[in-house]
């Protein structure tokens, strides 16, 4: 069989459910197995489990030479699901409480409809929080969330600002807004309960994809539906010795089928000489939620990216004579590194780099110089950092702007965010000492000072924030603000930077942001001591702390 070339993926290598079912990202631990190669076995840390916990013996032995050269399609079929399932559940029974996850509770088949719906809500919150976030990080957030929003009805009655405030620091803020939207839809259309089957849940509840729906419905409702997050993807790839492009449809179809066979306790595998089912072993009930959680637990704690090889010696398969039986999906397998050969590694896509100028605009009262307020603008409800507050920003500028360009950007921003005839320019750049005069009313720009750069990396963008402290002075009250925040569009290739345009999208009032602030629907003046109380992202907080050093240094110089 001719050797095929490995084709790189075009999308980002961070694991996400979007790669599986076109929805949000899910994983108890962020999966890095597709973008990094394992270290040598001598440098691997010993895998530890709870004392006395025996890891289930699932055959994941090094690949034989015969398997490297060719193998049948049946290599990627689970042939003894019943015995593996029992071994898996026996192991899970010894470790399921080890990590102290408050949302993980024993399945109780006697629960009524309302109690199962409550369990579904609890599992839903935990699953969304666990998307690309480690368990230890999620636990305190989950506890605070359930104390504030103990039921789906309580969540549905909240505002986006209340939800974002509770989510602050957890990242991927679109998850929080989708939880709110999902709760509101469940209350409005489903009598305050999440649908009790995975297909309906995936189709009708915002932010729930195939993985999340499978996890929630199997754990809370006992439905026999599979799960496939980053951990189970890696586990199944090794179990089935599948060496193919990790996110291709053909690969995912095989892995989903493997996960389905494991959770389907009535499955009989045809054509491989096995007819065993769950009914052959009555040692313990085989609940779908326990099976799925056991697979996730095994993948996240034992079958890690750089896991120690487990299993028994493999037997070389017989030479294949029928070309129709050959697997045409797998790429040529390299020299085996044990189970860590799987899944196939692909190069991680380099994050796009962008430069943003962040304008930390301060207004100072003419009659009360100690009264200081800062301009913040609510971001759109969709996209990056949806619904959070930010300082006015010129996005994705080309190169490093000089002082004149920085001043020009400030004036563009202020001309959009302040209402007409609010600004007169008496610009004084302390760095150069130059002054300029321009006829306007009420307030004037008195200071423009750049701060040090701030680097902030998202999953797909590496942002270089270039903050600048802008002070406008005059009048007894903060300047009136426009009801539409500025949106400075980036330049396209071969074109000059586009002029800023008013954002046509209007957003909800920030009624739960902070107290006693002058604001419009989208732009607000926030008192100095309350800036860090706003719902802002981590990168914005870094910008604020970096810029604050400028006036803190000025105070030190005056002393």
XYZ file of C-alpha atoms in Angstrom:
559
model
C 0.000 0.000 0.000
C 1.452 3.356 -0.990
C 2.613 5.565 1.821
C 0.326 8.543 2.337
C 1.373 12.003 3.397
C -0.004 13.408 6.611
C -2.101 16.458 5.931
C -2.012 19.296 8.466
C -5.244 20.583 9.919
C -6.378 24.061 9.067
C -8.171 24.778 12.307
C -6.854 25.503 15.767
C -5.385 22.539 17.633
C -6.955 23.276 21.002
C -9.515 20.556 21.563
C -13.072 21.761 21.276
C -16.487 20.216 20.855
C -16.800 22.429 17.792
C -14.485 19.895 16.132
C -16.913 17.106 17.067
C -20.414 18.494 16.875
C -20.227 22.188 15.954
C -20.938 23.540 19.424
C -18.898 24.614 22.422
C -15.693 23.183 23.804
C -15.901 20.456 26.433
C -13.187 18.711 28.398
C -12.435 18.049 32.025
C -8.824 18.835 31.218
C -7.592 20.784 28.230
C -6.330 18.273 25.708
C -2.886 18.911 24.231
C -2.276 15.536 22.666
C -2.819 16.734 19.112
C -0.147 19.399 19.237
C 2.749 18.045 21.266
C 4.968 15.025 21.005
C 5.581 12.859 24.078
C 8.844 13.001 25.954
C 11.031 9.943 26.255
C 9.854 7.309 28.679
C 12.769 8.003 31.010
C 11.430 11.481 31.740
C 7.819 10.492 32.321
C 6.388 10.783 35.779
C 4.996 7.659 37.343
C 1.221 7.465 37.078
C -0.373 7.392 40.515
C -3.891 6.461 41.499
C -5.698 6.002 44.767
C -4.031 3.364 46.914
C -5.391 -0.036 46.063
C -6.996 1.172 42.827
C -6.177 -1.219 40.038
C -6.076 0.319 36.588
C -8.308 -1.678 34.222
C -6.259 -3.858 31.890
C -7.279 -2.570 28.505
C -4.868 -3.930 25.914
C -2.868 -0.960 24.639
C 0.386 -2.730 23.892
C 3.119 -1.578 21.484
C 2.282 -2.092 17.844
C 3.687 -5.151 16.096
C 5.594 -4.912 12.792
C 2.692 -6.563 10.998
C 0.317 -3.916 12.321
C 2.655 -1.130 11.283
C 2.680 -2.324 7.692
C -1.038 -3.108 7.324
C -4.112 -3.975 9.329
C -7.797 -4.679 8.823
C -10.705 -2.365 9.467
C -11.715 -4.651 12.342
C -8.670 -3.373 14.258
C -10.776 -0.279 14.961
C -13.779 -2.148 16.331
C -14.309 -2.959 20.012
C -14.841 -6.715 20.171
C -15.133 -7.363 23.908
C -17.085 -4.430 25.264
C -18.716 -6.358 28.107
C -15.547 -7.490 29.865
C -13.844 -4.132 29.342
C -16.897 -2.321 30.664
C -16.932 -4.364 33.863
C -13.203 -3.902 34.416
C -13.642 -0.176 33.825
C -16.512 0.138 36.308
C -14.686 -1.946 38.936
C -11.778 0.493 38.688
C -14.036 3.561 38.656
C -15.697 2.427 41.873
C -12.342 2.817 43.642
C -11.458 6.279 42.299
C -14.673 8.187 41.547
C -14.442 10.298 44.734
C -10.670 10.878 44.648
C -10.770 14.337 43.063
C -13.605 15.620 45.267
C -15.859 16.947 42.508
C -19.079 18.230 44.129
C -21.138 17.615 40.974
C -20.206 13.915 40.809
C -22.884 11.962 42.674
C -24.006 8.308 42.541
C -26.778 7.647 40.056
C -30.120 7.080 41.766
C -32.732 5.412 39.515
C -35.503 6.127 42.043
C -35.364 9.912 41.610
C -38.500 11.628 40.366
C -38.730 13.829 37.280
C -38.061 17.086 39.121
C -35.074 15.631 40.984
C -33.556 14.299 37.769
C -34.027 17.690 36.148
C -32.172 19.295 39.048
C -29.312 16.805 38.571
C -29.281 17.676 34.886
C -28.889 21.365 35.777
C -26.002 20.620 38.145
C -24.211 18.443 35.591
C -24.805 21.038 32.867
C -23.154 23.801 34.894
C -20.166 21.593 35.706
C -19.719 20.434 32.099
C -19.739 23.975 30.704
C -17.312 25.178 33.382
C -14.992 22.246 32.650
C -14.563 23.218 29.021
C -10.792 23.717 28.626
C -10.538 24.366 32.374
C -8.962 22.101 34.966
C -11.051 20.433 37.645
C -9.211 22.078 40.555
C -9.917 25.517 39.074
C -13.594 24.794 38.476
C -14.542 23.453 41.936
C -14.659 26.823 43.817
C -16.422 28.491 40.883
C -19.011 25.713 40.824
C -19.627 25.999 44.567
C -20.129 29.774 44.336
C -22.382 29.392 41.308
C -24.662 26.838 42.941
C -24.936 28.993 46.039
C -25.986 32.014 43.953
C -28.025 30.144 41.309
C -29.142 26.879 42.974
C -31.799 26.146 40.325
C -32.288 26.737 36.628
C -35.095 29.163 37.496
C -32.718 31.254 39.617
C -30.247 31.429 36.744
C -32.935 32.329 34.207
C -33.938 35.328 36.333
C -30.401 36.753 36.456
C -28.897 39.500 34.305
C -25.877 38.983 32.066
C -23.854 41.261 34.354
C -24.648 39.126 37.398
C -23.655 36.009 35.491
C -20.430 37.524 34.147
C -19.500 38.803 37.600
C -19.735 35.278 39.005
C -17.820 33.893 36.011
C -15.054 36.497 36.248
C -11.612 34.905 36.002
C -12.800 31.593 34.520
C -12.268 32.694 30.913
C -14.157 31.829 27.704
C -16.944 34.215 28.720
C -19.294 33.201 25.912
C -19.932 30.072 27.983
C -21.564 32.177 30.689
C -23.854 34.018 28.285
C -24.931 30.721 26.697
C -25.718 29.261 30.112
C -28.009 32.221 30.758
C -29.646 31.913 27.329
C -30.068 28.162 27.793
C -31.654 28.567 31.221
C -34.067 31.208 29.955
C -35.137 28.985 27.069
C -35.580 25.963 29.346
C -37.785 27.964 31.707
C -39.791 29.501 28.887
C -40.268 26.441 26.667
C -39.577 23.333 28.781
C -41.221 24.101 32.118
C -37.886 24.859 33.766
C -36.266 21.534 32.873
C -33.585 20.570 30.407
C -34.854 18.062 27.797
C -34.384 14.477 28.954
C -32.902 13.138 25.711
C -29.622 14.091 24.101
C -30.914 14.829 20.594
C -33.555 17.279 21.795
C -31.118 18.898 24.217
C -28.456 19.390 21.547
C -30.978 20.744 19.052
C -32.779 23.183 21.337
C -30.572 24.428 24.176
C -27.980 27.117 23.268
C -24.359 26.146 23.838
C -24.966 22.408 24.213
C -23.287 20.179 21.650
C -23.179 16.438 21.205
C -20.650 15.831 23.973
C -22.405 17.999 26.575
C -25.811 16.545 25.728
C -24.434 13.012 26.037
C -22.768 13.732 29.367
C -25.817 15.440 30.892
C -28.393 12.928 29.668
C -26.370 9.836 30.561
C -25.421 11.081 34.033
C -28.692 12.728 35.062
C -31.315 10.841 33.037
C -29.632 7.460 32.529
C -29.852 7.634 28.733
C -27.481 5.316 26.850
C -25.665 7.930 24.779
C -21.891 8.213 24.255
C -19.466 11.014 25.099
C -16.334 12.034 23.256
C -14.275 14.833 24.768
C -10.517 15.255 24.447
C -9.821 12.626 27.085
C -12.107 9.980 25.591
C -10.831 10.816 22.101
C -7.279 10.037 23.228
C -8.344 6.904 25.127
C -10.372 5.527 22.215
C -7.631 6.335 19.701
C -5.236 4.180 21.720
C -7.741 1.442 22.437
C -8.575 1.161 18.737
C -4.993 1.837 17.550
C -6.363 4.530 15.254
C -3.635 6.588 13.588
C -5.481 9.103 11.427
C -6.105 12.847 11.268
C -7.667 13.417 14.721
C -10.436 15.792 13.735
C -11.488 14.347 10.388
C -15.085 13.154 10.061
C -13.997 9.570 9.333
C -11.840 9.478 12.468
C -14.549 10.975 14.658
C -17.166 8.573 13.297
C -15.034 5.589 14.376
C -14.335 7.060 17.817
C -17.967 7.991 18.443
C -18.953 4.449 17.486
C -16.390 3.032 19.901
C -17.761 5.231 22.681
C -21.295 4.163 21.765
C -20.413 0.471 22.001
C -18.918 1.010 25.457
C -22.028 2.730 26.823
C -24.596 0.508 25.073
C -25.020 -2.364 27.514
C -27.134 -4.346 25.017
C -24.595 -4.191 22.203
C -23.489 -7.393 20.516
C -20.549 -7.075 18.174
C -21.148 -8.865 14.921
C -18.481 -10.523 12.809
C -15.774 -10.731 15.454
C -16.785 -13.867 17.318
C -18.140 -12.122 20.408
C -21.716 -12.055 21.681
C -21.165 -10.962 25.247
C -23.411 -8.350 26.778
C -23.810 -6.588 30.085
C -26.344 -9.218 31.115
C -23.615 -11.826 31.402
C -22.211 -10.154 34.480
C -24.505 -9.051 37.323
C -21.902 -7.914 39.834
C -23.071 -4.299 39.720
C -25.503 -2.151 37.737
C -24.027 -0.653 34.583
C -25.410 2.877 34.490
C -24.591 4.872 31.348
C -23.475 7.898 33.356
C -21.020 5.800 35.356
C -19.589 4.267 32.179
C -19.088 7.661 30.544
C -17.608 9.232 33.647
C -15.281 6.238 34.016
C -14.044 6.689 30.444
C -13.424 10.401 31.065
C -11.711 9.684 34.385
C -9.458 7.026 32.865
C -8.500 9.348 30.026
C -7.811 12.356 32.249
C -5.966 10.641 35.107
C -4.292 7.540 33.631
C -4.318 7.567 29.841
C -2.771 11.006 29.656
C -0.906 12.643 26.803
C 2.368 11.273 28.162
C 0.926 8.279 29.955
C 2.999 5.276 30.942
C 2.273 2.376 28.569
C -0.104 -0.159 30.055
C -1.336 -3.528 28.793
C -0.028 -6.894 27.765
C 2.142 -8.073 24.926
C 0.363 -7.910 21.592
C 0.294 -10.738 19.098
C 1.283 -10.106 15.475
C -1.704 -10.426 13.179
C -1.776 -12.763 10.233
C -0.798 -11.503 6.821
C -3.738 -9.878 5.056
C -4.571 -11.183 1.622
C -7.906 -9.499 0.846
C -7.286 -5.856 -0.081
C -10.936 -5.012 0.661
C -10.309 -5.753 4.328
C -7.453 -3.250 4.610
C -7.911 -0.110 6.664
C -7.661 2.870 4.330
C -8.069 5.529 7.006
C -4.872 5.207 9.033
C -1.696 6.972 7.974
C 1.618 5.089 7.913
C 2.411 4.493 11.585
C 5.903 5.598 12.652
C 8.224 3.554 14.857
C 6.128 2.790 17.899
C 6.417 4.771 21.118
C 3.826 2.579 22.778
C 0.339 3.925 23.386
C 1.553 7.513 23.111
C 1.845 6.962 19.361
C -1.917 7.539 19.365
C -3.688 9.749 18.544
C -1.738 11.058 15.562
C 0.085 14.275 16.410
C -0.448 17.293 14.215
C 1.341 20.612 14.258
C -0.381 23.213 16.398
C -1.532 26.181 14.354
C 0.346 29.324 15.256
C -1.822 31.917 16.956
C -2.584 35.014 14.920
C -0.759 38.113 16.207
C -2.502 41.452 16.596
C -1.606 44.855 18.042
C -4.320 46.859 19.818
C -4.045 50.408 21.123
C -5.994 50.580 24.383
C -7.081 54.064 25.441
C -7.432 54.312 29.223
C -9.351 57.593 29.199
C -9.691 59.486 32.463
C -11.884 62.501 33.163
C -11.048 64.872 36.029
C -13.499 67.347 37.478
C -12.735 71.052 37.112
C -14.066 71.860 40.579
C -12.975 68.636 42.311
C -9.559 67.509 40.967
C -9.649 64.409 43.143
C -12.780 63.167 41.382
C -11.478 60.782 38.737
C -13.580 58.641 36.420
C -12.598 56.250 33.628
C -14.379 55.534 30.393
C -15.407 51.912 29.792
C -17.456 50.420 26.973
C -19.497 47.261 26.856
C -18.381 44.752 24.229
C -20.827 43.126 21.772
C -22.861 40.169 23.003
C -21.179 37.896 20.453
C -17.533 37.198 19.787
C -14.440 37.588 21.929
C -15.117 38.562 25.575
C -18.808 38.959 24.793
C -20.740 41.322 27.041
C -17.744 42.328 29.174
C -16.463 45.847 29.759
C -13.333 47.159 28.086
C -11.483 50.404 27.579
C -11.979 52.026 24.145
C -9.651 50.171 21.816
C -8.248 50.665 18.326
C -8.096 47.073 17.114
C -5.404 45.393 15.035
C -3.421 48.475 14.060
C -0.495 48.065 11.706
C 3.004 48.409 13.140
C 3.874 50.505 16.177
C 2.131 53.892 15.969
C 4.132 57.026 16.732
C 2.997 59.798 19.070
C 1.120 61.655 16.339
C -0.767 58.517 15.328
C -1.631 57.742 18.952
C -3.041 61.234 19.400
C -5.020 60.906 16.182
C -6.527 57.616 17.380
C -7.517 59.204 20.697
C -9.327 62.043 18.919
C -11.117 59.565 16.666
C -12.274 57.603 19.693
C -13.416 60.673 21.614
C -15.233 62.122 18.606
C -17.352 58.980 18.532
C -17.936 58.285 22.189
C -18.505 61.854 23.396
C -21.578 63.748 22.249
C -21.120 66.763 19.966
C -19.237 69.892 21.105
C -17.913 68.273 24.302
C -14.194 68.409 23.542
C -11.758 71.240 23.044
C -8.177 70.208 22.538
C -5.419 71.647 24.633
C -3.212 68.637 24.124
C -0.111 68.346 26.265
C 2.022 65.268 25.751
C 4.185 65.163 28.851
C 6.788 63.138 27.028
C 7.433 65.893 24.493
C 6.042 68.982 26.210
C 4.406 70.178 22.975
C 1.062 71.959 23.019
C -1.640 72.516 20.464
C -4.825 74.552 20.452
C -8.159 73.704 18.891
C -11.509 75.339 19.537
C -14.106 73.174 21.273
C -16.238 73.416 24.415
C -16.198 72.202 28.014
C -13.313 69.695 28.306
C -9.804 69.349 26.922
C -7.189 66.628 26.444
C -4.360 67.422 28.854
C -2.293 64.227 28.858
C -1.453 61.348 26.526
C 1.134 58.977 27.937
C 1.960 55.477 26.667
C 2.372 52.609 29.130
C 4.402 49.423 28.708
C 3.065 46.714 26.416
C 0.855 43.934 27.759
C 0.904 40.503 26.131
C -2.258 38.416 26.418
C -2.752 35.113 24.613
C -6.156 33.747 23.657
C -6.559 30.258 22.186
C -6.263 31.608 18.631
C -4.909 35.172 18.960
C -1.783 36.582 20.567
C -2.640 40.142 21.505
C -0.081 42.856 22.129
C -1.924 45.596 23.983
C -0.300 49.042 23.831
C -2.062 51.031 26.550
C -2.021 54.792 26.744
C -3.246 56.955 29.582
C -5.390 59.804 28.293
C -6.553 62.567 30.643
C -9.339 64.977 29.756
C -10.067 67.846 32.136
C -12.749 70.459 32.614
C -16.428 70.848 33.508
C -18.017 69.852 36.784
C -19.619 66.694 35.467
C -18.330 63.936 33.180
C -18.882 64.608 29.461
C -22.070 63.203 27.990
C -21.623 59.917 26.165
C -22.969 58.537 22.930
C -25.292 55.543 23.072
C -23.135 53.669 20.512
C -19.561 52.642 21.386
C -16.696 53.097 18.889
C -15.599 50.242 16.688
C -12.282 50.946 14.995
C -11.932 48.439 12.174
C -8.537 46.961 11.244
C -6.861 47.764 7.957
C -7.113 45.235 5.165
C -4.143 44.111 3.140
C -3.095 46.775 0.696
C -5.433 49.400 2.146
C -5.076 52.195 4.641
C -6.543 51.837 8.079
C -10.302 52.242 7.999
C -11.837 55.135 9.861
C -13.718 54.255 13.033
C -17.434 53.693 12.643
C -20.265 53.693 15.102
C -21.226 50.242 16.222
C -24.876 49.683 15.228
C -25.419 47.018 17.887
C -27.158 48.179 21.046
C -26.738 46.318 24.326
C -28.569 45.930 27.617
C -28.074 48.496 30.324
C -25.473 47.580 32.921
C -27.906 47.814 35.821
C -25.934 45.381 37.980
C -22.430 46.628 37.189
C -21.489 48.944 40.056
C -23.362 51.592 41.998
C -23.377 55.363 41.473
C -21.904 55.650 37.989
C -22.901 57.966 35.177
C -23.467 55.957 32.017
C -25.423 55.438 28.848
C -26.489 52.016 27.581
C -23.035 51.071 26.330
C -20.444 53.590 27.546
C -20.002 54.420 31.230
C -17.849 56.621 33.460
C -16.527 54.458 36.311
C -15.032 55.975 39.488
C -11.351 55.155 40.007
C -11.925 52.914 43.029
C -14.618 50.898 41.214
C -12.834 50.073 37.945
C -11.622 46.676 39.122
C -15.175 45.818 40.230
C -16.502 45.906 36.674
C -16.976 42.745 34.637
C -13.752 42.815 32.657
C -11.549 40.134 31.151
C -8.122 39.146 32.442
C -6.328 40.964 29.614
C -8.187 44.204 30.376
C -7.249 43.875 34.039
C -3.587 43.530 33.013
C -3.893 46.715 30.929
C -5.427 48.578 33.853
C -2.708 47.511 36.282
C 0.028 48.442 33.820
C -1.476 51.880 33.118
C -2.015 52.606 36.810
C 1.762 52.528 37.246
C 1.956 55.782 35.277
C 0.004 57.909 37.738
C 1.430 56.022 40.697
C 4.885 56.989 39.411
C 3.701 60.585 38.986
C 2.641 60.691 42.639
C 6.038 59.357 43.689
C 7.783 62.006 41.578
C 5.741 64.785 43.195
C 6.615 63.619 46.708
